[in-house]
Structures are given as structure tokens and as C-alpha cells.
XYZ file of C-alpha atoms in Angstrom:
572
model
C 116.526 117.533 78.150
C 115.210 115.146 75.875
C 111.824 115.172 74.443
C 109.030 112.720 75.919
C 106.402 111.544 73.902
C 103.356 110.769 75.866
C 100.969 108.020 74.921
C 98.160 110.231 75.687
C 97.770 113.666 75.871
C 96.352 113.848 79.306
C 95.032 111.319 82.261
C 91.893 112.452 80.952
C 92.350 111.175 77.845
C 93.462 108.293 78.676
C 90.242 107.564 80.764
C 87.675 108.734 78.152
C 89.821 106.082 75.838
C 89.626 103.155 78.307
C 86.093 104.289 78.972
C 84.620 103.404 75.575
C 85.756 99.960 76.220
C 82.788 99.445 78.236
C 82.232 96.152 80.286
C 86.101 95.137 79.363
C 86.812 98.895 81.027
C 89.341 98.441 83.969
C 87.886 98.631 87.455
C 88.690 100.428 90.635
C 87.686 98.244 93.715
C 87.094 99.698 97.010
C 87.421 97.684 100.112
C 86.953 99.685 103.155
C 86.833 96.831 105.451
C 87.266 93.044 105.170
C 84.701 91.650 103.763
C 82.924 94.364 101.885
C 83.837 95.828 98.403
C 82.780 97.361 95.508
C 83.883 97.835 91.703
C 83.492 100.762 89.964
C 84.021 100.647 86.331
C 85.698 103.826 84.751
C 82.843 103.872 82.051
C 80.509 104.383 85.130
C 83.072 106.441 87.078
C 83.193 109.079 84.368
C 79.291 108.709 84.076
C 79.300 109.935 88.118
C 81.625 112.417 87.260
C 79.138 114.006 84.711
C 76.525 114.125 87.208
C 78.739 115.591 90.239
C 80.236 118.546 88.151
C 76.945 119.292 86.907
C 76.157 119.648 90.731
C 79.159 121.504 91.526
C 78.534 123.895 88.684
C 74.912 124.797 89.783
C 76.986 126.133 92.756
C 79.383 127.933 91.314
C 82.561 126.144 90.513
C 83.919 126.549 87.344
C 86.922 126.962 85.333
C 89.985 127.493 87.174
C 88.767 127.348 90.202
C 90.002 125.831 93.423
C 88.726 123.101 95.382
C 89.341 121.744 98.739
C 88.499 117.711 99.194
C 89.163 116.552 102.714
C 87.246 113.268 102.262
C 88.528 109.282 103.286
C 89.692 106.763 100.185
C 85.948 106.215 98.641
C 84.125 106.499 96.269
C 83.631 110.519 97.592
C 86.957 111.285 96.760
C 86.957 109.786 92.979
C 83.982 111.410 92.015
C 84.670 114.595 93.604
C 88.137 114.805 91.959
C 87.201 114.211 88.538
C 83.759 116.297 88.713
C 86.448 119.393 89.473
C 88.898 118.592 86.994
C 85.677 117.876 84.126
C 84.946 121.659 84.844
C 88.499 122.972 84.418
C 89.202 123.723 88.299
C 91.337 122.262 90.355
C 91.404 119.797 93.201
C 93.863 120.514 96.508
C 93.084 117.138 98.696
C 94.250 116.847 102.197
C 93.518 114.486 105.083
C 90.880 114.208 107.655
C 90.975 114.672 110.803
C 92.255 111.299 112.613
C 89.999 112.254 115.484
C 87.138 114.630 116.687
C 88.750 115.494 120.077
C 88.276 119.045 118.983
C 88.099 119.780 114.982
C 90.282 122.984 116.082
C 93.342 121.220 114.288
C 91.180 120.885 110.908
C 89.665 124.388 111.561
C 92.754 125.830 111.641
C 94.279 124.179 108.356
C 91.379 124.665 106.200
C 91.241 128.317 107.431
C 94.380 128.806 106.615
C 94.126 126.897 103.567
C 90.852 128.410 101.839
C 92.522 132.136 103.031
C 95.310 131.356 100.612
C 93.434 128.950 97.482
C 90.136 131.065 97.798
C 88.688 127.914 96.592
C 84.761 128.067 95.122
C 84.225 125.211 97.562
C 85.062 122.719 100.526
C 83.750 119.094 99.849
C 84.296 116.901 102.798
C 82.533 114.903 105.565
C 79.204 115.433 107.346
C 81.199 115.047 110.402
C 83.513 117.783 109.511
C 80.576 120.003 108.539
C 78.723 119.338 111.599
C 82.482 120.244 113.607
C 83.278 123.226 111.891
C 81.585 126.341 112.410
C 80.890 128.541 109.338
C 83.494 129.163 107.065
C 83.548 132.498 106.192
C 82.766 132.835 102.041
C 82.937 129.290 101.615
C 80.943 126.449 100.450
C 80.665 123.930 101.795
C 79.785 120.560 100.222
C 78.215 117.384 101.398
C 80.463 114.482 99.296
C 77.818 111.542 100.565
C 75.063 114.405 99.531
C 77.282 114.684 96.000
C 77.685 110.977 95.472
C 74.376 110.437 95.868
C 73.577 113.146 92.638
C 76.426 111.463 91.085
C 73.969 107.887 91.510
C 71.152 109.598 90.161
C 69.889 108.959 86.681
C 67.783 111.249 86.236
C 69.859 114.086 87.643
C 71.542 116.326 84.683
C 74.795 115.342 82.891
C 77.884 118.243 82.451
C 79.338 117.447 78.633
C 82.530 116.077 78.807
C 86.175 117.855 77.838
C 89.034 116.741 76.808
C 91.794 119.502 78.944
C 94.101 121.429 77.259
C 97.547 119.669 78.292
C 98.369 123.567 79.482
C 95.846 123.554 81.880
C 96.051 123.030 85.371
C 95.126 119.574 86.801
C 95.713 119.676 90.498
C 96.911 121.708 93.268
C 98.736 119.636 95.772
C 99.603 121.201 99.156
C 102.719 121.273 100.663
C 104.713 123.559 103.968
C 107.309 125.252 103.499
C 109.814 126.208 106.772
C 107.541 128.433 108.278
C 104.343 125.702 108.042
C 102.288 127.824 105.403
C 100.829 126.000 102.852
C 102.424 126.163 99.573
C 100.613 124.575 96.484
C 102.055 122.934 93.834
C 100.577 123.481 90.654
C 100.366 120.638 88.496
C 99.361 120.923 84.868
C 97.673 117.737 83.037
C 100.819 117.677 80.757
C 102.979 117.104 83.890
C 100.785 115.109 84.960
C 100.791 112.852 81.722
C 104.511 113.346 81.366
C 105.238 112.005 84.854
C 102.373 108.926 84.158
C 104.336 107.995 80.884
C 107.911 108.118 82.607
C 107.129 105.839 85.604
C 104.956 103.512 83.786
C 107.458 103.036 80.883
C 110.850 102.690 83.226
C 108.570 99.977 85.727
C 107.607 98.298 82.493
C 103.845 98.874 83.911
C 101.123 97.684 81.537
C 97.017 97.128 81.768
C 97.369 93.483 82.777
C 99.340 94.887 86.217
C 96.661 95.449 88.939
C 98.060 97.694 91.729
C 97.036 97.812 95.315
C 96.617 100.738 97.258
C 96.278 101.597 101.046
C 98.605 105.105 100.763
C 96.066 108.025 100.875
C 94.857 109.853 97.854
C 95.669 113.095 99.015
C 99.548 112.087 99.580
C 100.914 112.337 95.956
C 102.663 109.059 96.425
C 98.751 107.369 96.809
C 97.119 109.362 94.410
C 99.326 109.258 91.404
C 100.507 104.887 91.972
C 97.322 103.998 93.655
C 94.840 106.090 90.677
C 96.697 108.197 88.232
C 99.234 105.723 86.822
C 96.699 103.183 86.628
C 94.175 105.023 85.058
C 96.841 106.135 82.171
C 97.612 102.517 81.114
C 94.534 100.979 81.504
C 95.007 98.683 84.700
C 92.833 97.909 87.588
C 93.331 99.120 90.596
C 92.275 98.496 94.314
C 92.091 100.726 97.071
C 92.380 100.296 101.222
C 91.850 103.370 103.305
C 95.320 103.301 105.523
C 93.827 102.864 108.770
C 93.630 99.231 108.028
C 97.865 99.457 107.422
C 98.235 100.462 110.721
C 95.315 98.183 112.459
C 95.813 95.433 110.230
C 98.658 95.617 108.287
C 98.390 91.701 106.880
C 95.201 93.115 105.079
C 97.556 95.122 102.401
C 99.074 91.788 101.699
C 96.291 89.346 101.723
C 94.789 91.827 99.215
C 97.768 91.965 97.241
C 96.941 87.867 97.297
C 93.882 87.758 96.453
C 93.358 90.579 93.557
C 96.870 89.362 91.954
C 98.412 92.565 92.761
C 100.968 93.626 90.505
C 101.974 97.106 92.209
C 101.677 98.164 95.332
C 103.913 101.540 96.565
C 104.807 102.038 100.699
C 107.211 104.012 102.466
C 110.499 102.387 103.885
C 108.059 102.563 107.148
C 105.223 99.927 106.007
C 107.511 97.474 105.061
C 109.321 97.227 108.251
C 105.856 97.369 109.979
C 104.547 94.806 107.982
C 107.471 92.579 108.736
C 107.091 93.262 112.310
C 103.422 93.139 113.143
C 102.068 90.710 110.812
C 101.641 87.275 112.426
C 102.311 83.770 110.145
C 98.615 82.389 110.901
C 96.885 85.685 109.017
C 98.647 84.759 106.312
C 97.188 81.064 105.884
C 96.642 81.155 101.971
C 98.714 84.084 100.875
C 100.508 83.763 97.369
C 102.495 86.911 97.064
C 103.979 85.487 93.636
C 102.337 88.005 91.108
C 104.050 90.950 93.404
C 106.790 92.526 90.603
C 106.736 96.238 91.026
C 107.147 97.152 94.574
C 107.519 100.998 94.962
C 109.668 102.233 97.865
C 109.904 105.856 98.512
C 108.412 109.183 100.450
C 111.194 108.799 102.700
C 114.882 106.897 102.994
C 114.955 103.387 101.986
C 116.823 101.465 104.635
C 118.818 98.125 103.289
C 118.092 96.613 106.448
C 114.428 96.773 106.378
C 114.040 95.700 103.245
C 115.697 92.662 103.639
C 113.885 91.527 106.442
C 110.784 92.054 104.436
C 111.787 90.532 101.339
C 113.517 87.229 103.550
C 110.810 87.274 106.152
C 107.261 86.805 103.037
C 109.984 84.722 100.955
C 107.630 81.794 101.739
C 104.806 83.026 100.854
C 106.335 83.426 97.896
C 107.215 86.926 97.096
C 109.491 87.435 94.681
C 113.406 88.651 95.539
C 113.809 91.226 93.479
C 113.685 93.906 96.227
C 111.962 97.065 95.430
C 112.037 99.752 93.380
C 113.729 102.518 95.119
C 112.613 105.750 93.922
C 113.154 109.549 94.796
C 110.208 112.391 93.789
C 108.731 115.009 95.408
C 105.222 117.142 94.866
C 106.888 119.532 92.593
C 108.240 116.811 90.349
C 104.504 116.014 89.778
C 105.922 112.846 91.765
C 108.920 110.657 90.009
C 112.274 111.828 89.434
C 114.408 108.594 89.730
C 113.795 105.183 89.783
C 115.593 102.178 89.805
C 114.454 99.395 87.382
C 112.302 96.191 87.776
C 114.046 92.776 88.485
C 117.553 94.872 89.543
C 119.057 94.070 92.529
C 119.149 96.826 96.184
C 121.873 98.491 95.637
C 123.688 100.415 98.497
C 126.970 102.568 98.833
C 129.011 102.364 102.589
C 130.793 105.361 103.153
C 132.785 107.036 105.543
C 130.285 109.330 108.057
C 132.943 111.611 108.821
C 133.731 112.309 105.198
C 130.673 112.867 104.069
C 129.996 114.946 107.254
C 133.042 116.981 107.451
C 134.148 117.090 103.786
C 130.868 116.356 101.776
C 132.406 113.933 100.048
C 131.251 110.184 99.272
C 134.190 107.853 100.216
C 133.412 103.648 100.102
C 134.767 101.840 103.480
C 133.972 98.270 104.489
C 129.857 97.768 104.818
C 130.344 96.628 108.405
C 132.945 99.457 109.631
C 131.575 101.150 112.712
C 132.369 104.710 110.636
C 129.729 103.411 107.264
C 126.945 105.218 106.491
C 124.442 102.992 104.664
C 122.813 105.348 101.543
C 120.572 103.456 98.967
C 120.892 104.158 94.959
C 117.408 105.441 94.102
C 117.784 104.943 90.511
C 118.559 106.940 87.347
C 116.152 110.025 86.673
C 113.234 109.243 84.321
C 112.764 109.780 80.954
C 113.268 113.352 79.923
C 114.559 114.221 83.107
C 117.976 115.630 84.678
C 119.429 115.787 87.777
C 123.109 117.394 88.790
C 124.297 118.063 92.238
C 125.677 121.745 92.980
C 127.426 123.076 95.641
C 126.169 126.414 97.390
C 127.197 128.631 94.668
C 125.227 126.677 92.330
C 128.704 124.973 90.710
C 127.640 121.664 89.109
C 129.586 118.675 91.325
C 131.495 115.899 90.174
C 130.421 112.062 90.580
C 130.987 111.038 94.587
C 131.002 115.346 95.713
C 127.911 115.893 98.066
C 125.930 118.603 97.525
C 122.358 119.972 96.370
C 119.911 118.111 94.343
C 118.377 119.934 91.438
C 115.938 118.712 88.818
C 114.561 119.939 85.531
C 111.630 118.023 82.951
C 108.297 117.911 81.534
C 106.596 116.916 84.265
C 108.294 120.145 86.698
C 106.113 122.302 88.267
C 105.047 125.469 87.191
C 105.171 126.956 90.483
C 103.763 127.519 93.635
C 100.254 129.044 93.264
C 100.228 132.693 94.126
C 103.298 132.857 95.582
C 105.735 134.416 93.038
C 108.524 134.833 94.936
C 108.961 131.481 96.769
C 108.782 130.026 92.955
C 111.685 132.110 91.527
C 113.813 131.596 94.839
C 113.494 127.848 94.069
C 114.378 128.311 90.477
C 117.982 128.259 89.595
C 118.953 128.801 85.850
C 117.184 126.965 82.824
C 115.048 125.250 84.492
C 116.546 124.492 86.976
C 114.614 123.356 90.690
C 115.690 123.414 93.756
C 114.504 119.918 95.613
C 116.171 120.969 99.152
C 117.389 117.700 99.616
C 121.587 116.853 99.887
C 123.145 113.606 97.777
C 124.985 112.785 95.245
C 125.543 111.056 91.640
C 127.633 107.584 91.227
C 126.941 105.990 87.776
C 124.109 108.077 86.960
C 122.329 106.710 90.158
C 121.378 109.340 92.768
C 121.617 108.864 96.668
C 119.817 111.006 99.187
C 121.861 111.678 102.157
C 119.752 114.260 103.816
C 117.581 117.456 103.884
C 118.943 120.731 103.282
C 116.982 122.247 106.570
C 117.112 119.055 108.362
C 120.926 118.781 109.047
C 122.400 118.355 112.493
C 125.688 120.731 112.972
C 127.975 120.199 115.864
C 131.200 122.079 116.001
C 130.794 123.122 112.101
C 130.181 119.582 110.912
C 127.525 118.573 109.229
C 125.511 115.581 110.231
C 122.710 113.634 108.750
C 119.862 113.190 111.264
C 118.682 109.670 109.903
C 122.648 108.041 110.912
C 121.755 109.036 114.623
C 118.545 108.031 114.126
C 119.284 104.644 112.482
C 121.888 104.125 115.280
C 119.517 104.382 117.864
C 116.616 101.682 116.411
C 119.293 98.961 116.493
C 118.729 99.097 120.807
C 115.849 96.725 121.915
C 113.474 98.649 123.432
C 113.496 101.495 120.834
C 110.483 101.438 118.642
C 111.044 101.365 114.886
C 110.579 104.488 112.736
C 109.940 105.962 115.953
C 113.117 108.353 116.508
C 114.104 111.711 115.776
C 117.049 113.369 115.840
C 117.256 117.337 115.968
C 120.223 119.873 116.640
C 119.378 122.272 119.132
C 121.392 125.514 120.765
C 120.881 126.150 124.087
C 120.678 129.687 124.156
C 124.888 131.650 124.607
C 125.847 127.944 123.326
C 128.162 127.908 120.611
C 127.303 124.878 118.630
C 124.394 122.770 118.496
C 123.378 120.184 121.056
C 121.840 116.636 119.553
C 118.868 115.571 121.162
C 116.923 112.158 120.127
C 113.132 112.106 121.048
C 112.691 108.448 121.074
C 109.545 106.498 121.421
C 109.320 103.111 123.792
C 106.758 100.756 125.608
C 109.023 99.987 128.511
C 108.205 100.761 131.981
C 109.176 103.845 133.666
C 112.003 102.257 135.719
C 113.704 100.703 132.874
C 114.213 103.849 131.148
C 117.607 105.027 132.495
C 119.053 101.964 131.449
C 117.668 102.572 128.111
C 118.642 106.254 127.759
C 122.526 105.189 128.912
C 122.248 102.070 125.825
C 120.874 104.734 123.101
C 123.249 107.081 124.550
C 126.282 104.733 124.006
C 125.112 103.440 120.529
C 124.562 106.559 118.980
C 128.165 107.573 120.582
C 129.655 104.280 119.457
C 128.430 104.639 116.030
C 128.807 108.484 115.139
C 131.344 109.590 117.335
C 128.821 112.114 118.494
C 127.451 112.094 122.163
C 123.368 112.939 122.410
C 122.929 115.922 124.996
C 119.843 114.181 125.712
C 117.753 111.308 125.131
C 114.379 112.392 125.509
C 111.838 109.178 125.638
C 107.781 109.441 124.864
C 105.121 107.096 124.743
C 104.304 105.111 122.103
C 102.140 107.382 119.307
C 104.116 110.726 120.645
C 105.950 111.795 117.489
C 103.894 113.323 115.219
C 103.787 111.308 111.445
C 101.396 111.766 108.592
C 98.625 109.361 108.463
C 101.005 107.166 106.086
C 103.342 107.074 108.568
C 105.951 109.473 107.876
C 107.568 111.471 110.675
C 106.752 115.170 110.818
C 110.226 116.961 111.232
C 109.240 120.346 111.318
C 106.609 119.688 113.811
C 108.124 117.760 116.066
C 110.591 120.741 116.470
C 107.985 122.985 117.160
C 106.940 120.515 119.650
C 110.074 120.042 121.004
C 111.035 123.830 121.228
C 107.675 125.077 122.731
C 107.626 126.814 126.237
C 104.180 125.204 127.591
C 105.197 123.935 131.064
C 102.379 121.261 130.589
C 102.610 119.953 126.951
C 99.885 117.414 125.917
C 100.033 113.637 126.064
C 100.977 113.329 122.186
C 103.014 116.334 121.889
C 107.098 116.192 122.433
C 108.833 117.744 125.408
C 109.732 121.044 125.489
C 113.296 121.691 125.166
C 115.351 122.279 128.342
């Protein structure tokens, strides 16, 4: 490894710094809905945060202590973040509850959760209050009632600190295969290592405003919608992402209107953008000042992308493509990253190679036997990557196998949980992603999760080929499919079943089961046992709109005769 020099020592000094600057400070604008917004200047933001730590202290949190923040994109969630890191604990965010049909599904996570953090506190909604019943040695903490002391002027101000880069900055919460949280423990020197890598390979500087509608507590939102910007000095805006999914033609009209430099999405949004947005919202759109355009938190799909980048061509987004990147929680969040202004690059090879003999073998782009895999870029400053096999044998250039990283801005571990962090530890260094690719020119390609393959008759198969086979049928919805192996039980091999979501009518569904059927076949070679179809909003996703593997195989796999409306079928 390399060394990395950081420009500052910490995110936090980097916002004291652009603090002092005072009315020339950069801004964070909220809009939670069209037509209302407000900017909050980091000089004033780090004012609040003096006011809501000294709250927080007078009950009880302090140094290295956890906190829970379930709270929406707000000004709630800034203050709250930065009052617990000002008094050396650390903030775990995760989402609200999309509905109140019954908080049992946010009762049950934040039991679970607080059993294993033992945070000092819960700060989160009045609603979720009001739902929850008590908490058992927990406080809980209004954030309206702690934004409100943050407003206060006369209430008391906690001195500020500058962390020590050793200390931790932020717990973010993760599942491992059995659905227990696991938290990642992110120090403020990863945290400023990872800020100085990605800003410095995207060539992002204080002049590039970013906007935001990925939620803070997704590491993707909070580190490119907040963290990043704070550490160079840029604005930023922020949309809660319930107006992606209502309104999707808000995230670019905003991107229009506040000059947006940066904005960061799945491979999802973009393909829902392109597909739900309508020409007349855009009347007045200029997306020319869009350079840096993040794609990652799941596989970036050539396809998609260019219908994105041709279909907003004339409202004048720039064809560069986007920035393909690969990270995960316990990278702090970048690993790789391809560069601004190059061109999408993607390999074609041979399925059946890569499947059978885990190796990466180029055959023509529009063979019926290519598998489509996107270069996500060379690893970051101070970073490496290598690919091993299962004994841990470093692979050569084209040989599929398992991703490992190693840098300043690793993990230290998972947080009380000793022996999941050495089994994911491998050498000097050394971690453990889970994830399958390989290395061609220094430029990585995912082909897959580790726990997530499909094997049939001792192959190995990657669930997003079936998947992507299945989307190209009209009547399939988009980023709406999921393909899982399954053994019936005295089976030898695994069956492939697709759980595939559609708004046709009931008696056009055979006819759609025998086309998804015959592409998958077609294009794989592999026959689905089953093509199981749902209504539209039945696979379970994050509220950014990933898909939720494991949980849809729980779904899929569980007994109840009588399943609800939004859950999966039960396996038969």
C-alpha cells in the first residue's frame, strides 16, 4: 500500500475550517417538497450542533457511546449526527418505517439493534415514539424536540473538538447471512482517507454542488450526498427519496436548477428515471453542468445507462456516461472508480466459461452466450485489490475468483463481534468483500455475490444473467426480478426459480410465464423450474431501491399457507 496524505485530518476538520469562512461558508439546502427549501450554512450547522450535544449530554451520552438515528433527510438528521460525533460517540442511522401499518417491523429492528449497540440513546420521530412501546433501558429522543434546542440561543453551547483521527466516527449497520445486524466501525481517519480518495480520483472541488435524494443512512447517501461535500468545501442539496420514486423528474429539475455538479444513484434510478419521467416536466431543464455522475450500490447495466444518457441528451446532459464505482460499508464506501470524462467500458464474455470454468473469455457483444460485466474502475488511492481463489491463491488477470481489499480507509471491524471480524480477515490486511470478479488492466468487474450464486448440476451461475434475461420480455417490470436456486427437498441439484413482478392481467400471465421461460432458456441455456409472478411492489428493496436478496428468500422459502400481499410465495 501506498501512503495517502489527507488534506485534512478529519471531516471534522474540514468543517470547523470551512466554518470560519462565515457568510462565504458552503450551504446545505433542504427541499423536502417542491416548492419549499431551506439553506443551512455550516457556520450555523456546527452552531446547532453545539447546542444539540449539549442536550444530548445532559442525558447521558458521551464519549464512545452509541447512538441510534432513525429520522427522514432533514435538518433532524444533520444536527443529530454531528451533536453525537462533537461528544465522541457514535452515530448508527437506519431508515424509517415506510408505513405505520403496524411499527412491529421497526420494533423488531431497533430491538434487536439497541440489544446488540447498547446505545445511550434512540433519536427518531414522534411518530415512532408514539408507535413503539417502551424500550427497555433506552432513551428515547424527540429529534423535532432536539432541533428545536439546537434553534435556541439562549440554550447552552458544548465546546467544540477537533477528533482524534483514531477515534471512531460512525457505526454503520449492515446483515450478515443470518439477518443480524453487524456494524461497521468507521474511524474519522477512514473516514477522511476514503473523502480524500474519491474526491481527488472524480477531480471533485468546492465549486461542484452535488445533489442528493439517496438516504443518509445508506452509506452511498451519506458519504456523496454530506461527507464528501463537507470535506472539500462544496454545497450540497438534499431530496428525501420518496420524491425519486413519486416524482423522479424532481432529482433532475433540481440537478437544473442548483447547477448540480454530482449527483450518485444506483443502476436502478437511472433506468427509472428514463422510464417514468415524461418530456413536458422537463420544460426548462439544462442538465449541462452534470460531470460527475456516480453509479454504484449495485451492478451497472450498459444498457440502462445508455438509454439514460441518449434519452436527457437534449436536455443537454453531457455523454460522458457515469462513473462506475464498486465499495461497500466496510470500505468506509469507495474502493474503485472509474475516472471523469472516460468512456462505459464493458467486457462480453462467454456465460458458460465464466460459469463452468471461472474464467473471463471475450466473445462477440451480441452472441446469445455474452455476459455483459461493466469495468468499475481502478481501486483508489492507497488502495489494493487482488482476486483469490478459495484457498486464498492470488489469481491472474481474466481468472474469476474472490474480491479482497486492503487501505486506509478499511474497517476496523465489526463492533463487538470478534470473531465475524477475523473470519473476514485474510493475511496483512487483507478483507474479505464476498463478492466474485475479476482484474483486466487494473480495472475490476463484479460478476456476482459469493452467497448469491445459482448452482445447477455443479455450475455456477450468476443470478443477475437470468435476471437480466428476463427484463428484456415486455410485460416484465424493470429491476423487478429475482433469481434464486432452490432444492426441492431429496433433489440433487438446485432448481432456478424467477419471482418476477408485472401489471398484466391475470389471464395474460401464462403467456408471459412461457415468454420469460423461453428467454431465460434461450439466453442461458438454463430452463427456470418456475416462474413465479407478483404484483407490482412485491419484492422487497431498500427504500433506494435496491432488491433485498436475502429477504426475498426468506420470503420465498417460508411455510405460511397464506403469505401477505407484499411478501413472495412460498416455495413449492
Amino acid at each position: 500500500m501506498t501512503a495517502l496524505r489527507t488534506r485534512s485530518a478529519t471531516v471534522w476538520h474540514a468543517l470547523l475550517q470551512h466554518a470560519e469562512q462565515g457568510p462565504d461558508a458552503p450551504t446545505i439546502t433542504l427541499i423536502p417538497e417542491p416548492g419549499r427549501q431551506h439553506s443551512l450554512r455550516v457556520d450555523t450547522l456546527v452552531e446547532h450542533t453545539q447546542r444539540a450535544a449539549a442536550h444530548l449530554a445532559e442525558h447521558g451520552v458521551g464519549h464512545g457511546d452509541r447512538v441510534v438515528l432513525c429520522l427522514p433527510t432533514g435538518q433532524e438528521f444533520l444536527t443529530a449526527f454531528f451533536a453525537t460525533q462533537l461528544l465522541g460517540a457514535m452515530p448508527t442511522a437506519i431508515s424509517l418505517p415506510m408505513r405505520f401499518g403496524g411499527a412491529a417491523g421497526v420494533e423488531a429492528q431497533l430491538k434487536d439493534l439497541t440489544g446488540y449497540l447498547r446505545p445511550a440513546a434512540v433519536i427518531t420521530t414522534t411518530d415512532v415514539i408514539q408507535a413503539l412501546p417502551h424500550l427497555v433501558d433506552t432513551c428515547l429522543i424527540d429529534g423535532a424536540h432536539l432541533l428545536a434546542r439546537a434553534h435556541s440561543t439562549d440554550a447552552p453551547l458544548h465546546p467544540l473538538r477537533r477528533p482524534r483521527s483514531e477515534d471512531l466516527a460512525l457505526i454503520q449497520c449492515t446483515s450478515g447471512s443470518t439477518g443480524r445486524p453487524k456494524g461497521v466501525m468507521i474511524s474519522h481517519a477512514n473516514m477522511a482517507a476514503n473523502c480524500e480518495q474519491f474526491t481527488s480520483a472524480a477531480g471533485w472541488t468546492k465549486t461542484d454542488t452535488t445533489v442528493n435524494w439517496v438516504p443518509l443512512y445508506h452509506d452511498m447517501g451519506l458519504f456523496t450526498g454530506l461527507l464528501f461535500p463537507l470535506y472539500v468545501g462544496a454545497d450540497t442539496v438534499l431530496m428525501p427519496p420518496s420524491r425519486l420514486l413519486r416524482h423522479p423528474a424532481d432529482w433532475l429539475r433540481h440537478i437544473s436548477d442548483h447547477h448540480g455538479a454530482v449527483s450518485a444513484a444506483p443502476n436502478f434510478a437511472f433506468g427509472y428515471a428514463t422510464a417514468r419521467i415524461r418530456d413536458e416536466e422537463l420544460d426548462g431543464v439544462d442538465l449541462s453542468s452534470w460531470r460527475i455522475s456516480i453509479c454504484g450500490a449495485e451492478p451497472v447495466q450498459p444498457a440502462t445507462m445508455d438509454r439514460f444518457f441518449t434519452r436527457f441528451a437534449r436536455w443537454h446532459l453531457p455523454a460522458t456516461m457515469p462513473l462506475p464505482s464498486y465499495g461497500m460499508a466496510e470500505a468506509s464506501l469507495i474502493i474503485t472508480t472509474t475516472r471523469p470524462q472516460a468512456p462505459l467500458r464493458f467486457d462480453s464474455i462467454d456465460r458458460t466459461r465464466a460459469a463452468v470454468d471461472h474464467h473471463a473469455v471475450d466473445v462477440d457483444p451480441h452472441s446469445p452466450h455474452a455476459l455483459h460485466i461493466v469495468d468499475c474502475g481502478t481501486p483508489v488511492a492507497g488502495t489494493e485489490i487482488r482476486i483469490v481463489d478459495d484457498t486464498g491463491t492470488p489469481l491472474a488477470d481474466g481468472r474469476i475468483g474472490h474480491i479482497q481489499f486492503r487501505g486506509p480507509s478499511r474497517t476496523l471491524g465489526y463492533f463487538d463481534l470478534p470473531e465475524e471480524t477475523a473470519q473476514a480477515i485474510d493475511g496483512p490486511g487483507w478483507w474479505k468483500t464476498g463478492d466474485i470478479g475479476y482484474l483486466r488492466e487494473g480495472g475490476l468487474r463484479i460478476t456476482g455475490r459469493s452467497k448469491d450464486l445459482v448452482i445447477i448440476r455443479g455450475a455456477n451461475y450468476f443470478p443477475s444473467d437470468f435476471e437480466q434475461a428476463a427484463e428484456t420480455v415486455p410485460g416484465v417490470r424493470l429491476g423487478a426480478v429475482i433469481a434464486l436456486g432452490h432444492r426441492p427437498p431429496d433433489a440433487d441439484s438446485e432448481e432456478l426459480h424467477l419471482l418476477v413482478e408485472t401489471e398484466l392481467d391475470s389471464h395474460q400471465h401464462e403467456a408471459l410465464r412461457q415468454a420469460v421461460r423461453s428467454a431465460v432458456t434461450s439466453r442461458t441455456g438454463v430452463t427456470p423450474a418456475q416462474v413465479h409472478l407478483l404484483p407490482k411492489k412485491s419484492i422487497p428493496k431498500t427504500t433506494s431501491g435496491k432488491v433485498q436478496r436475502a429477504k426475498a428468500r426468506r420470503l420465498f422459502l417460508d411455510p405460511t399457507p397464506h403469505p401477505p400481499a407484499d411478501a413472495c410465495p412460498a416455495a413449492t
